[in-house]
Coordinates of C-alpha atoms in Angstrom, one line a residue:
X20 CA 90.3 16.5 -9.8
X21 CA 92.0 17.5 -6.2
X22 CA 90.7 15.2 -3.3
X23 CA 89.2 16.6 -0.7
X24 CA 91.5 17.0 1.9
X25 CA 89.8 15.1 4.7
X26 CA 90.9 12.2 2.1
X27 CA 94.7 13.4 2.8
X28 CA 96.9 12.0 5.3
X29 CA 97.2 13.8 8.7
X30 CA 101.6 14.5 6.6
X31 CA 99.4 15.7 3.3
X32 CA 97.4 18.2 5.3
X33 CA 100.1 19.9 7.1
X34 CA 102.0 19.9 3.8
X35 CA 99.1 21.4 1.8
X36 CA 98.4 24.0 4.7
X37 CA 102.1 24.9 3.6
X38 CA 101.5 24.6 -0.1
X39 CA 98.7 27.1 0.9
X40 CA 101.0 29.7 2.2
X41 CA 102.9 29.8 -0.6
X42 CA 100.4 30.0 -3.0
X43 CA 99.0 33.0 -0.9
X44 CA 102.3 34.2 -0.7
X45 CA 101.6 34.6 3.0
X46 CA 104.9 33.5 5.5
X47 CA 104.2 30.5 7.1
X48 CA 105.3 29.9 10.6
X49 CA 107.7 27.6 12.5
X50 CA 104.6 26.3 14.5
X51 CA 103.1 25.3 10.9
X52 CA 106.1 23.5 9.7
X53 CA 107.0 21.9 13.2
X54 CA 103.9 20.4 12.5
X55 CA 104.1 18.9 9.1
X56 CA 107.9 17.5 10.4
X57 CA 105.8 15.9 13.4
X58 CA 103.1 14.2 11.1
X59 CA 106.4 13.1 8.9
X60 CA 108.0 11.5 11.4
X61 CA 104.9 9.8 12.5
X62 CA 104.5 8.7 9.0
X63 CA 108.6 7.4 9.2
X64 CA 109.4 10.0 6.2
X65 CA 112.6 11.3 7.7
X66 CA 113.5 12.4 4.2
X67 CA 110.9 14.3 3.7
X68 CA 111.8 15.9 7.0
X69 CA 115.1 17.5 5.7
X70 CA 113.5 18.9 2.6
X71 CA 110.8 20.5 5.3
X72 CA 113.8 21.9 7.3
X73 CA 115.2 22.8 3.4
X74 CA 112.2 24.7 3.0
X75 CA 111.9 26.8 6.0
X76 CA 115.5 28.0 5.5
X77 CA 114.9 28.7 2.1
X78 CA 111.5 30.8 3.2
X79 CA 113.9 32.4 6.0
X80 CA 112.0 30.5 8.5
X81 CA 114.4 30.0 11.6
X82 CA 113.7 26.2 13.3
X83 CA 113.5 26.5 17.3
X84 CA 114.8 23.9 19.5
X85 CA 111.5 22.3 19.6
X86 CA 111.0 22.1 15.8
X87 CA 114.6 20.6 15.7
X88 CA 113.8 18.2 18.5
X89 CA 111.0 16.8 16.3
X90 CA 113.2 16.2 13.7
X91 CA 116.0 14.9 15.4
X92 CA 113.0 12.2 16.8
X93 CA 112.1 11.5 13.2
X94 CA 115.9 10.6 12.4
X95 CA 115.7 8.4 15.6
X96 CA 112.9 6.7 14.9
X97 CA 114.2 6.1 11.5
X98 CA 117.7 4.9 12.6
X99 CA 119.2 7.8 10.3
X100 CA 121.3 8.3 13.1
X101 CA 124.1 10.5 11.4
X102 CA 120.9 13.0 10.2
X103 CA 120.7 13.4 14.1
X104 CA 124.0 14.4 14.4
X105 CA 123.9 16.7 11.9
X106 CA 121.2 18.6 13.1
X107 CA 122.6 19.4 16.0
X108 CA 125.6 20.4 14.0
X109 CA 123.1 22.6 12.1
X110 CA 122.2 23.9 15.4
X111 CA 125.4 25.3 16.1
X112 CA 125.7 27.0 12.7
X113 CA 122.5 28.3 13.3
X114 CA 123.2 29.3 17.2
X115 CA 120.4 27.3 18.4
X116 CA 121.1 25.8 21.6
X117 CA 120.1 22.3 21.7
X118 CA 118.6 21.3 25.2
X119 CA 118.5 18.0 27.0
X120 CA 115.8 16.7 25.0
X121 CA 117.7 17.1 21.6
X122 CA 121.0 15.0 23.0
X123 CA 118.7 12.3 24.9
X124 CA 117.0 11.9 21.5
X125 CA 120.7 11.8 19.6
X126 CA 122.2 9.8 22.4
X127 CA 119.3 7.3 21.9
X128 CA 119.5 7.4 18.0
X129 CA 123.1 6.6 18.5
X130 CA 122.8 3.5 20.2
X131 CA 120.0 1.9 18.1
X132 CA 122.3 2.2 15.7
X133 CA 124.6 0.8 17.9
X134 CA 127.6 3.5 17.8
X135 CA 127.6 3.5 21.3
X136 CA 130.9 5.8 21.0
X137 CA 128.8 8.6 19.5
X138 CA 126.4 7.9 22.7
X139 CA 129.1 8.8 24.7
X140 CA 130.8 11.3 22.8
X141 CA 127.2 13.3 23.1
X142 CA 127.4 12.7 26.9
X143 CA 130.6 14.4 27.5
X144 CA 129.3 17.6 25.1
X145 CA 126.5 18.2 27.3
X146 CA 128.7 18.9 30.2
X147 CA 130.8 20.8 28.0
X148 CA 127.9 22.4 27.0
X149 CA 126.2 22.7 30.5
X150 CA 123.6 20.9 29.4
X151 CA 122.0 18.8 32.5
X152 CA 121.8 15.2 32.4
X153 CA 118.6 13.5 33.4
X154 CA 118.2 9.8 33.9
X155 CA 116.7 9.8 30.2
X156 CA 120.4 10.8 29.3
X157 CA 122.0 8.0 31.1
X158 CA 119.4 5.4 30.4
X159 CA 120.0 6.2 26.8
X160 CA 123.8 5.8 26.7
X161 CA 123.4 2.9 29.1
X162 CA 121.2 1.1 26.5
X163 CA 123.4 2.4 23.5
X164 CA 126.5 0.4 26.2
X165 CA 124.7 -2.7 26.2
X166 CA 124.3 -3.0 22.0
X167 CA 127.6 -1.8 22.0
X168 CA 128.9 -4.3 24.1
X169 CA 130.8 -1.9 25.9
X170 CA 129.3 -3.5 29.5
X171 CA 132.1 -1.5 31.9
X172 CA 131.0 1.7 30.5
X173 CA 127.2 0.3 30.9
X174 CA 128.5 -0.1 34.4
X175 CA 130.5 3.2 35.2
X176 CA 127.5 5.1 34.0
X177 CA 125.2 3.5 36.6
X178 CA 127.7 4.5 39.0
X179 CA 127.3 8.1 37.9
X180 CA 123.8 8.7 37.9
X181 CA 123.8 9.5 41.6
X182 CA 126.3 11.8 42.1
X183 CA 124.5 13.6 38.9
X184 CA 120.9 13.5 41.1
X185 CA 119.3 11.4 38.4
X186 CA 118.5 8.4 40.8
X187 CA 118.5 4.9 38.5
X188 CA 115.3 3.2 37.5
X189 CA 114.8 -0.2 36.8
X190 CA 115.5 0.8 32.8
X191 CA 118.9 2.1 34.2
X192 CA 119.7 -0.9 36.3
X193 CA 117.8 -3.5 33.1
X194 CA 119.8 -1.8 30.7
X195 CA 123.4 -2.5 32.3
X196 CA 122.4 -5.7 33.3
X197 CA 121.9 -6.6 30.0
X198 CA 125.1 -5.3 28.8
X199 CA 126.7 -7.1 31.3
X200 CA 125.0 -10.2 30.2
X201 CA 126.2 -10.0 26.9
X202 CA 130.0 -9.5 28.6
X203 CA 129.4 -12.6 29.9
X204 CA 129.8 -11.1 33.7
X205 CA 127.4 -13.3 35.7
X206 CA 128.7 -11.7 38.8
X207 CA 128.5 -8.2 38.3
X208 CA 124.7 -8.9 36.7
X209 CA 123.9 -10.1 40.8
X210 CA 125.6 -7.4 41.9
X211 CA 123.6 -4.9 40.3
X212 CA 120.2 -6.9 40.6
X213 CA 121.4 -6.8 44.3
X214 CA 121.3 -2.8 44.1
X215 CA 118.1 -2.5 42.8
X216 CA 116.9 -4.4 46.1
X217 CA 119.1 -2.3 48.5
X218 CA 117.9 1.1 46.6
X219 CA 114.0 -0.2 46.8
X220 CA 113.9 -0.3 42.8
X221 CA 111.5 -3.3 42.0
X222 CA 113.2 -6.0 39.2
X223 CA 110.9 -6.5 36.4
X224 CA 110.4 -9.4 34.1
X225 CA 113.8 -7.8 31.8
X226 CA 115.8 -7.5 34.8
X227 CA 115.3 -11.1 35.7
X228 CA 115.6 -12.6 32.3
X229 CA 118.8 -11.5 31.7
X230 CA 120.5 -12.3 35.1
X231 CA 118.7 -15.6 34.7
X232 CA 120.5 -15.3 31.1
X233 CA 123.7 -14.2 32.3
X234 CA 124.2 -17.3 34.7
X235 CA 123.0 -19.6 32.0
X236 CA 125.9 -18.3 29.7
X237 CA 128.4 -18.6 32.7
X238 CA 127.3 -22.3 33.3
X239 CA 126.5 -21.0 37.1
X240 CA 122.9 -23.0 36.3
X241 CA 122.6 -23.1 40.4
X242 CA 122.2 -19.4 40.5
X243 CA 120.1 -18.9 37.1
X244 CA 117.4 -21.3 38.7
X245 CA 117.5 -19.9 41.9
X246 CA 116.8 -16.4 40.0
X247 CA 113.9 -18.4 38.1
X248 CA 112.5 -18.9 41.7
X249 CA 112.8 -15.3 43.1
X250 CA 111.0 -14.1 40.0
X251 CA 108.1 -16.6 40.6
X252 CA 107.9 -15.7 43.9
X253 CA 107.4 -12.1 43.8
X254 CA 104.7 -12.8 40.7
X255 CA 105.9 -11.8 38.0
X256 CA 104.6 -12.5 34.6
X257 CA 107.4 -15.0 33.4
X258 CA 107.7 -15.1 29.3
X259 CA 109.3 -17.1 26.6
X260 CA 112.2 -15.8 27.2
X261 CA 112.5 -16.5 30.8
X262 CA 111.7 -20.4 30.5
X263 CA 114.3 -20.3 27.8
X264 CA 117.3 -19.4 29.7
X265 CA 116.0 -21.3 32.4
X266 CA 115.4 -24.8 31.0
X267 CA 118.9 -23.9 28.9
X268 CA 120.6 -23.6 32.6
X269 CA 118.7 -26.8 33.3
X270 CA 120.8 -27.7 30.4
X271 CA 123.9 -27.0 31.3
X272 CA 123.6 -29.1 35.0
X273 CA 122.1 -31.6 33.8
X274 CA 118.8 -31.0 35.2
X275 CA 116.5 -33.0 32.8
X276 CA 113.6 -33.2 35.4
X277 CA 113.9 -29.4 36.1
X278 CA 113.8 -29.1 32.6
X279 CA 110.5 -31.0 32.0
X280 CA 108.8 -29.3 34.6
X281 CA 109.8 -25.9 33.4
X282 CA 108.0 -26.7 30.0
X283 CA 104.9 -28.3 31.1
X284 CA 104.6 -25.1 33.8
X285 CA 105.4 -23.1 30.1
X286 CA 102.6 -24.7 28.4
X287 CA 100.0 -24.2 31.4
X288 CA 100.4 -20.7 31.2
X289 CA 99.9 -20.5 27.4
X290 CA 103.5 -19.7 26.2
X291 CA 104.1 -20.7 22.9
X292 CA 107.2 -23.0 23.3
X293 CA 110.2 -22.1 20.3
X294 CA 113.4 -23.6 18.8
X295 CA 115.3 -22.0 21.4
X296 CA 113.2 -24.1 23.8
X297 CA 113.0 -27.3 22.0
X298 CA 116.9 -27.3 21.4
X299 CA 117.7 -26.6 25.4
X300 CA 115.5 -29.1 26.3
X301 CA 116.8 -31.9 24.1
X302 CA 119.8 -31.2 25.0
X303 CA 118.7 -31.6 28.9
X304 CA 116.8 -34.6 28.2
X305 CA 119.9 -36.5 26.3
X306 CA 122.3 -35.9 29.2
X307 CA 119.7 -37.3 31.5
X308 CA 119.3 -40.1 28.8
X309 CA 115.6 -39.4 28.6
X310 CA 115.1 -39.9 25.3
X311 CA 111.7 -40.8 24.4
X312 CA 111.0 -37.4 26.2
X313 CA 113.5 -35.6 23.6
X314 CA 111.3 -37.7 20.8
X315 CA 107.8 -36.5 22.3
X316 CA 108.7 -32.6 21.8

């Protein structure tokens, strides 16, 4: 017995309304399969999205920009990065010109996967291709940068964003201050948290815990507490990640009643202490020689 198909999945439907054409021998429509790649990649069944694109070339169905750009976003999603290079390769063959949405989509699917070269590489075919960047374009290749640890490209493109007119955010300016962070360059991470101010883009919680990060990692434990106290004062939501690399700075100079007032202040506001805190404050507490507060942790 066939279910009914209100039983189906929202991917079943749209197939079965394709199934339905078929067995009508009626042509479907691009709209109609754009939509059963859509409810795939909802459903994270980027395979099933290329036999869907299989299918509409085999019913001499011609995929638009937009049907491509939903399955490029399945591949993203997916992290089946080297699919989303090959559809726009498929593109080419096809003479589909891929818009910005389809290389911000590939860029970004690039640098989850952490090929931040590719990112790049896609960057410099969209001015080949006249293709307009948009701060989604460099936010993406920024990000794919920072997980590539490639932190002076991070910041060059930061640089570039004005003189494309895509103005940075604070995901542009988060983004290569992470990579940065990870580069282990404390002082270009204040430099940039420093341009944020002067250009009137508010830090956010991100943008703070990795400068407060970055100076932790540098030993410049001075400057990540200081940062501690800028974020408190313009009240923002700190996390477990900021009382982290703050009691680890608190660490590093020896701070061990810092340290102890940072966790208590963690614990008031219901933040679930982890390793990473235990470990940094032990460590505080033993070069203070505080150790029945180590043994009370």
């Amino acid at each position: 017995m066939i279910p009914a198909r209100a039983s189906f999945s929202k991917w079943q439907q749209a197939a079965h309304r394709v199934a339905e054409f078929h067995a009508r021998g009626v042509p479907s429509t691009a709209a109609v399969y754009c939509q059963l790649i859509r409810a795939l990649r909802d459903a994270s069944l980027w395979r099933r999205v290329l036999n869907a694109l299989d299918d509409m070339m085999q019913s001499s169905i011609a995929p638009d920009v937009a049907t491509y750009n939903v399955a490029v976003s399945a591949f993203e999603k997916s992290r089946a990065w080297t699919h989303s290079l090959g559809i726009l390769a498929e593109m080419r063959e096809q003479r589909v010109s891929p818009d910005v949405v389809t290389f911000n989509i590939t860029i970004s699917a690039c640098g989850k996967s952490r090929h931040a070269p590719q990112a790049l590489q896609l960057l410099t075919n969209m001015r080949q291709q006249k293709v307009r960047y948009d701060t989604i374009s460099f936010n993406s290749a920024i990000t794919a940068c920072e997980k590539g640890s490639l932190w002076a490209h991070a910041v060059g493109l930061l640089r570039k964003m004005r003189s494309h007119r895509c103005p940075p955010n604070v995901i542009s300016h988060s983004a290569a201050i992470s990579a940065c962070e990870k580069g282990n360059q404390w002082a270009r991470v204040l430099g940039i948290l420093d341009g944020m101010m002067l250009s009137r883009v508010d830090p956010n919680v991100i943008s703070y815990n990795a400068s407060i990060s970055a100076c932790e990692k540098s030993a410049r434990w001075q400057q990540a507490l200081d940062l501690y106290g800028v974020l408190q004062h313009r009240r923002l939501s700190s996390d477990v990640v900021t009382y982290n690399a703050s009691i680890s700075a608190c660490a590093q100079g020896s701070q061990w009643a810092k340290a102890a007032e940072l966790y208590a202040r963690m614990q008031d506001e219901a933040l679930q202490p982890n390793v990473i805190t235990a470990s940094a404050c032990i460590t505080a507490f033993e070069k203070g020689q505080k150790w029945e507060l180590a043994l009370e942790l």
